[in-house]
Coordinates of C-alpha atoms in Angstrom, one line a residue:
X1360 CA 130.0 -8.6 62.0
X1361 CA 128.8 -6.5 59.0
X1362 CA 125.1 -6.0 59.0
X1363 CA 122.9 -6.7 55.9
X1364 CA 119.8 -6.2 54.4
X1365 CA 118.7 -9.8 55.6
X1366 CA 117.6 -8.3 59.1
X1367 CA 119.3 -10.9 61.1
X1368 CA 119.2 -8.5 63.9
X1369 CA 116.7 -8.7 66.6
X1370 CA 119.7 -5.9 64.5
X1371 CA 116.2 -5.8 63.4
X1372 CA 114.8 -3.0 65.1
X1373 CA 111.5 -1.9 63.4
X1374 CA 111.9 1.5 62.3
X1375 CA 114.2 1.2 59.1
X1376 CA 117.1 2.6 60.3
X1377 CA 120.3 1.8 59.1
X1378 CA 120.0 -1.6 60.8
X1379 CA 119.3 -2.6 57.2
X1380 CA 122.2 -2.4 55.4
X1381 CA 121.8 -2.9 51.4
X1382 CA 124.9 -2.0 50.5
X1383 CA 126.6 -5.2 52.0
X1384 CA 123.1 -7.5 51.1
X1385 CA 121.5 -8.9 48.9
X1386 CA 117.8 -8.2 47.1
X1387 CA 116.3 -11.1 47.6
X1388 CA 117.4 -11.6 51.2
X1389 CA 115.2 -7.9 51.1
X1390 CA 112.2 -9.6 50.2
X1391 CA 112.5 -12.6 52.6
X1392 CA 111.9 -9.9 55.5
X1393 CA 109.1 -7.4 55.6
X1394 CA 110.5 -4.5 58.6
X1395 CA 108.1 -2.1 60.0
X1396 CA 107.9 1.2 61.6
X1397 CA 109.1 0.9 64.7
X1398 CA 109.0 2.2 68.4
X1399 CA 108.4 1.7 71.8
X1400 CA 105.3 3.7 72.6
X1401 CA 102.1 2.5 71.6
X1402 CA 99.3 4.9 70.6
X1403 CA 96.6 5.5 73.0
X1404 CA 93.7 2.6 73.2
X1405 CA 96.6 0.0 72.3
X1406 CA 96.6 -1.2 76.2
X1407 CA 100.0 -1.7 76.7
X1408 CA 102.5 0.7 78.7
X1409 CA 105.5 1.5 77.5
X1410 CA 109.3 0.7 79.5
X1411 CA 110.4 3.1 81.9
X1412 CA 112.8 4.9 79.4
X1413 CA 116.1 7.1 81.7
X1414 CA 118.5 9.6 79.4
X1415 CA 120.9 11.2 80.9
X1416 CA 124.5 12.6 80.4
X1417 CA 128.2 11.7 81.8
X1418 CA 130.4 15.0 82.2
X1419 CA 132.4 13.9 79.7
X1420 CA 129.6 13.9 77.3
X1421 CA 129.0 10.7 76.8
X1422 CA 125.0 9.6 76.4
X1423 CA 123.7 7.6 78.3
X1424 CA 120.4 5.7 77.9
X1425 CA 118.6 3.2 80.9
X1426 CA 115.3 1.2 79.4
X1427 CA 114.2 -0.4 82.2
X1428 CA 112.6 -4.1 81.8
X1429 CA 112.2 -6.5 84.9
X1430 CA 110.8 -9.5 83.7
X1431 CA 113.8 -10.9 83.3
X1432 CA 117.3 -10.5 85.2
X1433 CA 119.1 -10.2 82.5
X1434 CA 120.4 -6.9 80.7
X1435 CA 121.6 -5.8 77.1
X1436 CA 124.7 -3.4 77.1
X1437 CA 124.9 -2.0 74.0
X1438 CA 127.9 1.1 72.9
X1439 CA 127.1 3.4 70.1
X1440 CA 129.8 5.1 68.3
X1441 CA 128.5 7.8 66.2
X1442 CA 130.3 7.0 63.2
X1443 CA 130.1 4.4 60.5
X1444 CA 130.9 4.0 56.8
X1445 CA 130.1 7.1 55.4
X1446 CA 132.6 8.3 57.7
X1447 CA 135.3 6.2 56.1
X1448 CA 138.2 9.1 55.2
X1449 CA 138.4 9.4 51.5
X1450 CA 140.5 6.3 49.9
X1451 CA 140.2 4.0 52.9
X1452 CA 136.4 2.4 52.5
X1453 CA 135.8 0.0 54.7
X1454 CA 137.9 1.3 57.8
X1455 CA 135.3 1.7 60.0
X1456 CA 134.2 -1.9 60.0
X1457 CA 138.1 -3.0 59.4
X1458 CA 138.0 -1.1 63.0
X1459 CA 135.3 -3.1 64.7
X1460 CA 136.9 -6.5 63.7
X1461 CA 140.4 -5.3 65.6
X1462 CA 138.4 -3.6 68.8
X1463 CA 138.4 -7.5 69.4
X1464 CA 142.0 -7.6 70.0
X1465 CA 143.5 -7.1 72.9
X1466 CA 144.2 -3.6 75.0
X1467 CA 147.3 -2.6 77.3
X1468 CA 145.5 -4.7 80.3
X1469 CA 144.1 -7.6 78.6
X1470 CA 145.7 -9.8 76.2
X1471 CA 143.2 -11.0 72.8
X1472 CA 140.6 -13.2 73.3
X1473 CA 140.5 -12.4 77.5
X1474 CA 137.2 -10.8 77.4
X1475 CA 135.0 -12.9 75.0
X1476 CA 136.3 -15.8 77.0
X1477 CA 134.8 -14.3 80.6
X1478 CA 131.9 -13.0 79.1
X1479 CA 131.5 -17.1 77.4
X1480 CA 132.4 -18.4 80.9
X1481 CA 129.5 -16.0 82.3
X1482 CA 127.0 -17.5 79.8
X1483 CA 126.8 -13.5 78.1
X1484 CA 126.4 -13.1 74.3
X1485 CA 128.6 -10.5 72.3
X1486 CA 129.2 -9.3 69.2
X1487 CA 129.6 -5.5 67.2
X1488 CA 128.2 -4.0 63.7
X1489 CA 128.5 -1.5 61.6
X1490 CA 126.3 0.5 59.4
X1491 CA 126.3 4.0 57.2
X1492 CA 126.2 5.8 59.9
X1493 CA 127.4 4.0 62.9
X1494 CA 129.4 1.3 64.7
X1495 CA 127.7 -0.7 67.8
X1496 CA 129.2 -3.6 70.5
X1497 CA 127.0 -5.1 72.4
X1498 CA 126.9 -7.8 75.3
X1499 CA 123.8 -9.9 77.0
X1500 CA 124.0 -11.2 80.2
X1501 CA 122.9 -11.9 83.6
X1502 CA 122.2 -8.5 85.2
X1503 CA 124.9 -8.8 88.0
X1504 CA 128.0 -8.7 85.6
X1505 CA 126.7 -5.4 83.8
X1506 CA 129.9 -3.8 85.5
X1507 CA 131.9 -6.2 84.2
X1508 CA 130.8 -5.6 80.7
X1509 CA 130.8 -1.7 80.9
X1510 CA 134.5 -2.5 82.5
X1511 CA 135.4 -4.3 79.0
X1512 CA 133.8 -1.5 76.9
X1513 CA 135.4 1.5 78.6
X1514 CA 138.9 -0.4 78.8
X1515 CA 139.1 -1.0 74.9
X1516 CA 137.5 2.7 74.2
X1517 CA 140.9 3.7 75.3
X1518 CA 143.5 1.5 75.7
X1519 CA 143.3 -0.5 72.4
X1520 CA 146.7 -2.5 71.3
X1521 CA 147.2 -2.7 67.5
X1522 CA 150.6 -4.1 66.0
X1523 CA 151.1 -5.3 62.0
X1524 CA 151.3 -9.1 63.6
X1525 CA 147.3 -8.2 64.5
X1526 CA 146.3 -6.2 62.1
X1527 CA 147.5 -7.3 58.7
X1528 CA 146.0 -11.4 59.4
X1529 CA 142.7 -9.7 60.5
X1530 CA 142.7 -7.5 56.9
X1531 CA 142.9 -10.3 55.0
X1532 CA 139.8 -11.3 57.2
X1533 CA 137.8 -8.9 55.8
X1534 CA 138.9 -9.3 52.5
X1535 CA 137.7 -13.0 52.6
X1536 CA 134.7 -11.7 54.2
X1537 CA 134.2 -9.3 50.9
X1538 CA 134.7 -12.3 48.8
X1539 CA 132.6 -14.7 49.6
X1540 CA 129.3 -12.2 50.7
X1541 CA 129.9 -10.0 47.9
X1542 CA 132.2 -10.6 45.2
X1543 CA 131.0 -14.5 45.0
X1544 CA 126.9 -13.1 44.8
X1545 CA 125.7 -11.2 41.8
X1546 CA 123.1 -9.8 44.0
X1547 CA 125.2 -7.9 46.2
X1548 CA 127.5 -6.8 43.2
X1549 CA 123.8 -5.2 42.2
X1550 CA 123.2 -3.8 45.1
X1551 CA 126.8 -2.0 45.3
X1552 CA 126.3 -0.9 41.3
X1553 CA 123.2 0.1 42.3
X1554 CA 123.9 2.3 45.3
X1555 CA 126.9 3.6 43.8
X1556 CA 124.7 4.6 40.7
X1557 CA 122.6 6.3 43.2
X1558 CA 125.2 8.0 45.1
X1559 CA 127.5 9.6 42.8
X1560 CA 128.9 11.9 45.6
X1561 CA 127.5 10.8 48.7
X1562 CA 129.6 8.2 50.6
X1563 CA 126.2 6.2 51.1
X1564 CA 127.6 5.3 47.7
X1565 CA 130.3 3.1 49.0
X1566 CA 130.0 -0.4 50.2
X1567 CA 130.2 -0.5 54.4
X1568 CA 132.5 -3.2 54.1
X1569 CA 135.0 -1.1 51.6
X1570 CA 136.0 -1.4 48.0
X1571 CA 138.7 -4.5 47.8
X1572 CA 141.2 -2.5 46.5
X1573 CA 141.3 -0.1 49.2
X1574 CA 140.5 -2.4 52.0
X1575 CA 144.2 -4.1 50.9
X1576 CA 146.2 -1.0 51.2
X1577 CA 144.6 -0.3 55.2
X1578 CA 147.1 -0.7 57.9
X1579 CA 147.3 -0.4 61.8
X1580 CA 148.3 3.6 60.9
X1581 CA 144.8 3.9 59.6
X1582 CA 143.0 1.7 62.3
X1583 CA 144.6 4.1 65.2
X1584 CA 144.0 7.1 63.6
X1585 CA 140.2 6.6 63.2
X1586 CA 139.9 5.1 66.6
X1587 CA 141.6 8.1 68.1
X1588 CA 139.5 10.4 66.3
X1589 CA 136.1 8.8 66.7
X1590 CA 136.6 6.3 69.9
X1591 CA 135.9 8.7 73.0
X1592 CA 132.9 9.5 75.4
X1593 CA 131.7 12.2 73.4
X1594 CA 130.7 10.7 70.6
X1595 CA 129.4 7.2 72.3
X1596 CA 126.3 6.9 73.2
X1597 CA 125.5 4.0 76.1
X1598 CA 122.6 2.2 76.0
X1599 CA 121.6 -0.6 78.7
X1600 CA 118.3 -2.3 78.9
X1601 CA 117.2 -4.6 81.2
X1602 CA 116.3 -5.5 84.8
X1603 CA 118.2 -2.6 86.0
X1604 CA 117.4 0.9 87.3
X1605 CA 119.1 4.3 87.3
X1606 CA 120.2 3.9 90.9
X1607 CA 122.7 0.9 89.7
X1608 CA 123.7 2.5 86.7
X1609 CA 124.3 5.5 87.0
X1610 CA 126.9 5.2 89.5
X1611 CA 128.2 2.2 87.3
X1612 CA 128.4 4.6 84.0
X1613 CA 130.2 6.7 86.0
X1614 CA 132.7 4.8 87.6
X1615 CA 133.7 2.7 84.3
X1616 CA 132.4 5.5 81.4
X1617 CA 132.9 8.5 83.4
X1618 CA 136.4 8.7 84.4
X1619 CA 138.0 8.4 80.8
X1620 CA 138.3 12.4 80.0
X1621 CA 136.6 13.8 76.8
X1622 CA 139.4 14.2 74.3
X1623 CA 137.6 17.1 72.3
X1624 CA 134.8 18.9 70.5
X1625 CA 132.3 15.7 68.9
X1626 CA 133.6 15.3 65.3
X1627 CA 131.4 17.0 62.9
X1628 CA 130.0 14.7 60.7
X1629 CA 130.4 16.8 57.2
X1630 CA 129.5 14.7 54.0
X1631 CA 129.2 15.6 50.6
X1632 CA 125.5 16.3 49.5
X1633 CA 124.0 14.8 46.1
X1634 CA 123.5 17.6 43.2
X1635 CA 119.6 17.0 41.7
X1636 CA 118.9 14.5 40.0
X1637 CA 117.4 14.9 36.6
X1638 CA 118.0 11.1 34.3
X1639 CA 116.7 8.1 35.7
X1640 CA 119.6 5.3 35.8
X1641 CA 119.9 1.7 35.0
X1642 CA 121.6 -0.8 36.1
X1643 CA 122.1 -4.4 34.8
X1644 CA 124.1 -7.2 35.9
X1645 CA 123.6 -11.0 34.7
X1646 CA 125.6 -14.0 35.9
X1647 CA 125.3 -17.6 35.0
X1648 CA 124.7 -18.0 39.3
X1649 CA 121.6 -16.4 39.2
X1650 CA 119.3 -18.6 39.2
X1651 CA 115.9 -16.4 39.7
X1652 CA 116.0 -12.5 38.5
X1653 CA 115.0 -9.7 40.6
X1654 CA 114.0 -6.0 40.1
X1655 CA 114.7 -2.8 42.5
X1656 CA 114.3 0.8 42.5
X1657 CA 116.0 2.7 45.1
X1658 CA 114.8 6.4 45.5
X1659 CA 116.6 9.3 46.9
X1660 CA 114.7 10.5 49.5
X1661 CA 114.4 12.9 52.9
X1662 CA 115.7 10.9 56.1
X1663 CA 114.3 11.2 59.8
X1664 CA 117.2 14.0 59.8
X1665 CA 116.4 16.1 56.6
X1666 CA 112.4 15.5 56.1
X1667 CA 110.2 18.5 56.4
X1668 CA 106.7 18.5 57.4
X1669 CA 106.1 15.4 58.5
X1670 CA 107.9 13.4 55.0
X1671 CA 109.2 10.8 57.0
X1672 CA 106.5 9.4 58.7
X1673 CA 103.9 9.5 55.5
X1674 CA 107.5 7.8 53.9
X1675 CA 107.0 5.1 56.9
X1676 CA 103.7 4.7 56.0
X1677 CA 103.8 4.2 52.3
X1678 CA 106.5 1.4 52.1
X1679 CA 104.0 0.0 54.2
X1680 CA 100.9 0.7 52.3
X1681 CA 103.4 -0.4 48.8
X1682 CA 105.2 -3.4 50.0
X1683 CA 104.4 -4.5 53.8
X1684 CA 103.2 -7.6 53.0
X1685 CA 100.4 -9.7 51.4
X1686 CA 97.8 -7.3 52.0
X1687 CA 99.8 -4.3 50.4
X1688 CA 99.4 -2.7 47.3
X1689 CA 102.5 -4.0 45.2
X1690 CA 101.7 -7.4 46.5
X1691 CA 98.0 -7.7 45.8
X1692 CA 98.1 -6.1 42.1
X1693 CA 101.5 -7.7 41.0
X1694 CA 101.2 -11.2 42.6
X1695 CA 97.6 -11.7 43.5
X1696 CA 95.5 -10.2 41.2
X1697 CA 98.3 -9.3 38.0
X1698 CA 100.0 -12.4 39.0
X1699 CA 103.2 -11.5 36.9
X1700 CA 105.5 -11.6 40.1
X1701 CA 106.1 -14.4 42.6
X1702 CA 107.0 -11.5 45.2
X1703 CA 106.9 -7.7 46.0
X1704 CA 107.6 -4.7 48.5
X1705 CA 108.9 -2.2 49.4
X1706 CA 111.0 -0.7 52.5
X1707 CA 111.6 3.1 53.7
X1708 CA 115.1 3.7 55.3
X1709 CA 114.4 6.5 57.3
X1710 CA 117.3 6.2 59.7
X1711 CA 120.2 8.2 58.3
X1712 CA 121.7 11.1 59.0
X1713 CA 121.1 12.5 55.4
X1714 CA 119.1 11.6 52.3
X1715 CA 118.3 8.1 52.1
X1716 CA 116.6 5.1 50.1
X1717 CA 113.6 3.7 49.3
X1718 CA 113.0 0.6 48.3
X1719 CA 110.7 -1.0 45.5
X1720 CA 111.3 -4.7 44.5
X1721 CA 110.0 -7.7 42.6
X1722 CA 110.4 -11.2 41.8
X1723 CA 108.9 -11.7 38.2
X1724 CA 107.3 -14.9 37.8
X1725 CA 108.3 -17.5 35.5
X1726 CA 108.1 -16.1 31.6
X1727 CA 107.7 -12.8 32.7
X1728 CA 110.3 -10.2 31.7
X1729 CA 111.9 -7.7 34.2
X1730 CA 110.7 -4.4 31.6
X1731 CA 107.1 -5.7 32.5
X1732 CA 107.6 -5.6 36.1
X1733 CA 108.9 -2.6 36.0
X1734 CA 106.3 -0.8 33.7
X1735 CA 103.9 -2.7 36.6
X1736 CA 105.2 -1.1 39.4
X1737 CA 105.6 2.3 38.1
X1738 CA 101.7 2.2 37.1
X1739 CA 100.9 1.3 40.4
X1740 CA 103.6 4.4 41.6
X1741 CA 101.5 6.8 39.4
X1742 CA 98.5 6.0 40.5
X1743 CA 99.2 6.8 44.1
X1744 CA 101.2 9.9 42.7
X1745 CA 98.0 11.1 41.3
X1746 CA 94.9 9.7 43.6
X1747 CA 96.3 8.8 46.4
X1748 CA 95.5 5.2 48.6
X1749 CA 91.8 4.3 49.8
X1750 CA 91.3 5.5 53.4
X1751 CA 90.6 2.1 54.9
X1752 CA 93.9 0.9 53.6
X1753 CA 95.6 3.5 55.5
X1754 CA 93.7 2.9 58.5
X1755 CA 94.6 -0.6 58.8
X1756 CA 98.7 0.8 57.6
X1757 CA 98.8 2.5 61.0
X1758 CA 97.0 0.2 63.1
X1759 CA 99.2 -3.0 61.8
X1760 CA 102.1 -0.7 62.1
X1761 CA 101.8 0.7 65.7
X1762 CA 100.6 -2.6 67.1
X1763 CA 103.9 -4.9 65.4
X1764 CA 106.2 -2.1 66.8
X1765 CA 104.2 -3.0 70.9
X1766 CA 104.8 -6.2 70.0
X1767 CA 108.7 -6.0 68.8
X1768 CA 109.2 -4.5 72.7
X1769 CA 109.2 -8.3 74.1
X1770 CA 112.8 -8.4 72.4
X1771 CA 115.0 -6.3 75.2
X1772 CA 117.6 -6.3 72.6
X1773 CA 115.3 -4.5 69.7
X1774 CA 114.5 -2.0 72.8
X1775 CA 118.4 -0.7 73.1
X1776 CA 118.9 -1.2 69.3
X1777 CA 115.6 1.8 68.8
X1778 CA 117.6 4.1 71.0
X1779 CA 120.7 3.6 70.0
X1780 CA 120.1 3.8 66.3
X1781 CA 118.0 7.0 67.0
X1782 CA 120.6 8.8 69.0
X1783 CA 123.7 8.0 66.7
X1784 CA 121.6 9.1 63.5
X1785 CA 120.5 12.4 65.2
X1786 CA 117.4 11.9 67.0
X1787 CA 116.5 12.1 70.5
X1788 CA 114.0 9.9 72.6
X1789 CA 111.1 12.4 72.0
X1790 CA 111.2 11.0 68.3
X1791 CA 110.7 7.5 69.1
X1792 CA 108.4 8.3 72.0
X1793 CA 106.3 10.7 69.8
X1794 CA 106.6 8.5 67.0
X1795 CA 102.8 7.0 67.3
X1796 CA 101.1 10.1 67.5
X1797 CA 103.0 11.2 64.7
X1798 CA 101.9 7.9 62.9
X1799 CA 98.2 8.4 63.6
X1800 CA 98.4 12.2 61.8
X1801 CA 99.5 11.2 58.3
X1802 CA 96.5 12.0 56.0
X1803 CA 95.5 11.1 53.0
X1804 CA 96.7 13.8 51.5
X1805 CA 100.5 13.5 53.1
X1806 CA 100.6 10.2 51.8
X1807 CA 100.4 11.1 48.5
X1808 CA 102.6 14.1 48.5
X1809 CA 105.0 11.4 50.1
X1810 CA 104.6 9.1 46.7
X1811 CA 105.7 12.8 44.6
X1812 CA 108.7 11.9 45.9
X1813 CA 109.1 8.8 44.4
X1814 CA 109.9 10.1 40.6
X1815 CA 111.7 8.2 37.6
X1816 CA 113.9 11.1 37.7
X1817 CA 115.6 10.1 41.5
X1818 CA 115.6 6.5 41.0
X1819 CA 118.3 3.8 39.9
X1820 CA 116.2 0.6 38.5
X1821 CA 118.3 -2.2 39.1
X1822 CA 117.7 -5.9 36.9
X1823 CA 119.3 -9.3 38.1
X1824 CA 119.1 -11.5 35.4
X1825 CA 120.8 -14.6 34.4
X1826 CA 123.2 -15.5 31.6
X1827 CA 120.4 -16.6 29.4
X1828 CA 118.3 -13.9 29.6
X1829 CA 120.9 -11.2 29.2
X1830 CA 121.8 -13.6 25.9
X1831 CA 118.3 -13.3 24.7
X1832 CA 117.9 -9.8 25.6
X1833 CA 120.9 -9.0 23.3

């Protein structure tokens, strides 16, 4: 139930939210997808009208968010806590997602296992994930049993059963889990040296899924106490799209969502910040399973919560420009026309509620070391750093851009996972809404005051290499 960087969601919404999740991933799943900006209101002269979108909010202060879509009668009920790993208390990584494995247990009404069964009987789909910066649960299915879905959401929100019989089996769950995704691949132990390099006080800097040794001392004591403190109306955000309108959900929200009572004041979500960075970092891991090595810069840079000026769209646009596909920059020069690398691009993670990454990777091609891709890519970076991208290139950037994110709105899932990743990290529906206007603004000049940002000096180069090479490199 832990998201990764492979975008197996739908969980992949388009704008580069926290839906991609690197720290439990791997790089080369990264280069298998290229994600795009996302949202669901295309710019003028696109000829498409975007869903009816409904936000309003439950006395108890609990969001709520209709995106109506009648083509089908079925519905997506998704429900957004507004918390995730970065959350995590200090010394007990990995509880937030520990949590989302044992909301599938059973409450004070329902014994385990009662609700996945019905919704399986009903022909619905289910399941839950959890990010940086939030933890989701979602169901599909037919549109008359949406009450019986928001019954099942609103009944574990509150009445949630945890005993050691439950909860110690289920830890040793996730510690397989950690096992064989991350401490069996040498990618993903990159990506967490990498990240961790990165963040030296941010808890970005910890894996989502926990560090092994403190997954094993978690206990049902933990589990309660971060479902007490996070689990409640206030700090969820509902999200249901579908063939639906207001008129049948808002009574619906309120009968199932609205009679649990707010337990307090939304917790304040209070990290630790990252001092400057002044001395680029790398970071080198070989393993006799690697079979193919891989380069990867990650940058520290503004989020759609701390960019000023417009940084995070003209951020949007350059991975695009850099690394969104065949036609971009890193591609063409490294693969194409350099032809030193087998693959290259790059990915913006704009949804976070604080600084965040960007992404820069390669696959060197055979004979070619990982030093030469990465004096490669870091011409190509100074080059934008000093003049800037052609003007037809970013012309086609926004137009390929606005026009996949239209296209992504035939997923009703991908529609309820834009809001609800935008609302927990922050933002409200004006920011998706607005979202291609903004696109369309980014200049020339914005782009490359974007690529300033992307400096030797905030970076952590990571190299995968295998056991031979890291032989012959000694």
């Amino acid at each position: 139930m832990l998201e990764h960087v492979t975008c197996l969601q739908a969980m992949l919404p388009f704008k580069k939210s926290g839906f991609c999740k690197p720290d439990a991933g791997n790089a080369m799943s990264m280069i298998a997808s290229t994600p795009v900006a996302l949202t669901p209101a295309p710019a003028a002269g696109i000829g498409t009208a975007a869903p009816p979108v409904s936000h309003f909010t439950l006395s108890n202060g609990m969001d709520v968010v209709l995106i109506e879509d009648h083509r089908a009668p079925v519905v997506t009920h998704m429900v957004w806590y507004r918390n995730g790993s970065a959350d995590d208390p200090p010394m007990k990584s990995g509880i937030a997602h520990f949590l989302e494995h044992l909301m599938f247990k059973g409450t004070k009404n329902h014994e385990k296992g009662y609700y996945s069964n019905l919704i399986a009987d009903l022909g619905g789909q289910e399941n839950a994930f959890t990010s940086n910066d939030y933890t989701a649960y979602f169901q599909r299915v037919a549109r008359e049993h949406l009450g019986t879905v928001m019954a099942y959401e609103a009944d574990r929100m509150v009445n949630l059963v945890l005993d050691d019989e439950t909860v110690n089996p289920e830890r040793d769950v996730v510690l397989e889990e950690r096992r064989m995704r991350t401490d069996n691949d040498p990618a993903a132990q990159l990506q967490e040296a990498v990240h961790a390099a990165l963040f030296t006080q941010h808890p970005y800097g910890k894996p989502v899924i926990g560090w092994g040794h403190e997954i094993e001392s978690l206990d049902r004591h933990d589990a309660m106490a971060y479902y007490q403190r996070f689990y409640t109306p206030e700090n969820a955000i509902l999200v249901v799209a579908g063939d639906v309108t207001r008129a049948e959900v808002e009574p619906l929200a309120e009968t199932h969502y609205g009679a649990i009572p707010a337990r307090a004041a939304r917790p304040q979500r209070l990290r630790p910040q990252e001092p400057p960075s002044h001395a680029h970092r790398l970071v080198q891991l070989a393993d006799a399973k690697v079979e193919q090595p891989s380069h990867q810069a990650l940058y520290l840079v503004p989020s759609a919560m701390t960019a000023k000026n417009g940084e995070q769209d003209a951020l949007e646009l350059l991975s695009h420009l850099l690394g969104g596909g065949q036609t971009s920059l890193l591609y063409r020069r490294l693969v194409l026309e350099q032809q030193i690398a087998v693959a290259a691009g790059a990915y913006y993670m704009g949804g976070a509620v604080d600084d965040t990454r960007f992404f820069v990777y390669a696959v060197p091609a055979e004979g070619v070391t990982l030093e030469a891709v990465d004096a490669a890519i870091e011409a190509e970076l100074a080059v934008v750093r000093r003049v800037g991208v052609d003007a037809a290139d970013l012309a086609r950037a926004k137009t390929r851009m606005i026009a996949d994110a239209v296209y992504a709105q035939d997923n009703q899932a991908t529609l309820a996972r834009w809001y609800g990743a935008a609302l927990a990290t922050g933002e409200d529906i004006a920011s998706i809404t607005e979202w291609p206007q903004r696109i369309a603004a980014v200049t020339l000049e914005r782009i490359k005051q974007a690529a300033q940002l992307l400096q030797r000096h905030r970076a952590v180069t990571g190299y995968l290499m295998t056991a031979e090479a890291d032989a012959n490199h000694e």
